[in-house]
Amino acid sequence: MVQYNTFEYPMFLNAIAITIDNNYIQHACVMLRSLDVNVQSQVDVYCIFDDLSQQNIHRMGREFNSSRVNLHFIPFDKSVLPALPIKANDHVTSATFFRIWLPHLLPNLDQVLFMDTDIVINGDISEMLNLDVSNYPLAAVPDLGMSAEKKRGLGIADGHMYMNCGVLLLNLKYFRANNLTTQIANFITTNPALCEFWDQDAINATIKGNFYQLDYKYNVQSGFYEKPAQDVALRNAIQNPVVVHYTGGGSCKPWYYQNKHPERHLYYKYLKLTSFRFYYPPDLPRSWRLFRKLRFMLFYK
């Protein structure tokens, strides 16, 4: 079901927002299909876009016409963006920064669950869709790979956590009341060298660890698998992830043949439930003949 610029409260307390352009249409559909499979009630999804063709908008509409996912497309005016610290070899586009403006793009909502599209949902996220974070600017899962030096450079005090911004339950009302969008945008403009991870660094520098910590299972990042987990909650999240986030660029993404992510198969599990089911990785070896490509598309797990 596709609607344009309409604001209806979902059956859940919180709606979902994603940012999208033509480059990520397939991955957005995989993420949304995984959402559709794993929710029991209708959920509104606000798709914030700039460079998204009408053809792709209609394709997404057909894709989710008979599903639990109600799509709302909201165009974004890039003229409001500050000078963005995007380098030529970065794997992100300006759409990465759109989430900062969600408080103003969704004026009728008090909260929204933002999710990146390099994600698959493989379990029940009802807790997040019904969580009230009135006392915090947002809820998130920590990014455990950030050094103390990096955090201090962003003004985050020792003992406070740096968050990963791929899954954010945003308190839009708090953002508006405290003018956080402007503060984050100003940090990007005045500290581009510190924005190694784009707006994620700016959000962390502005929030300074003042966030509600979600269970690790709701944003299991690729770095979580790199060393044995001592924390019981972290270990449980790795073993039973509800949201798998394929962090990193290039071959870190599961849609590349060279990718070795332990949960890579989940991307293809949900891919096969979309109209992109015949996709095969662009880095598939040239030596593979057509029948091998077909074998990969049809039987890969």
Coordinates of C-alpha atoms in Angstrom, one line a residue, residues 1 16 22 101-102 152-153 183 188:
M1 CA 0.0 0.0 0.0
I16 CA 9.4 3.1 11.2
N22 CA 17.9 4.5 -6.3
W101 CA 15.6 15.9 9.8
L102 CA 13.0 13.3 10.8
R152 CA 36.9 11.9 24.0
G153 CA 37.4 13.7 20.7
Q183 CA 22.8 21.4 16.8
I188 CA 28.8 18.6 10.8

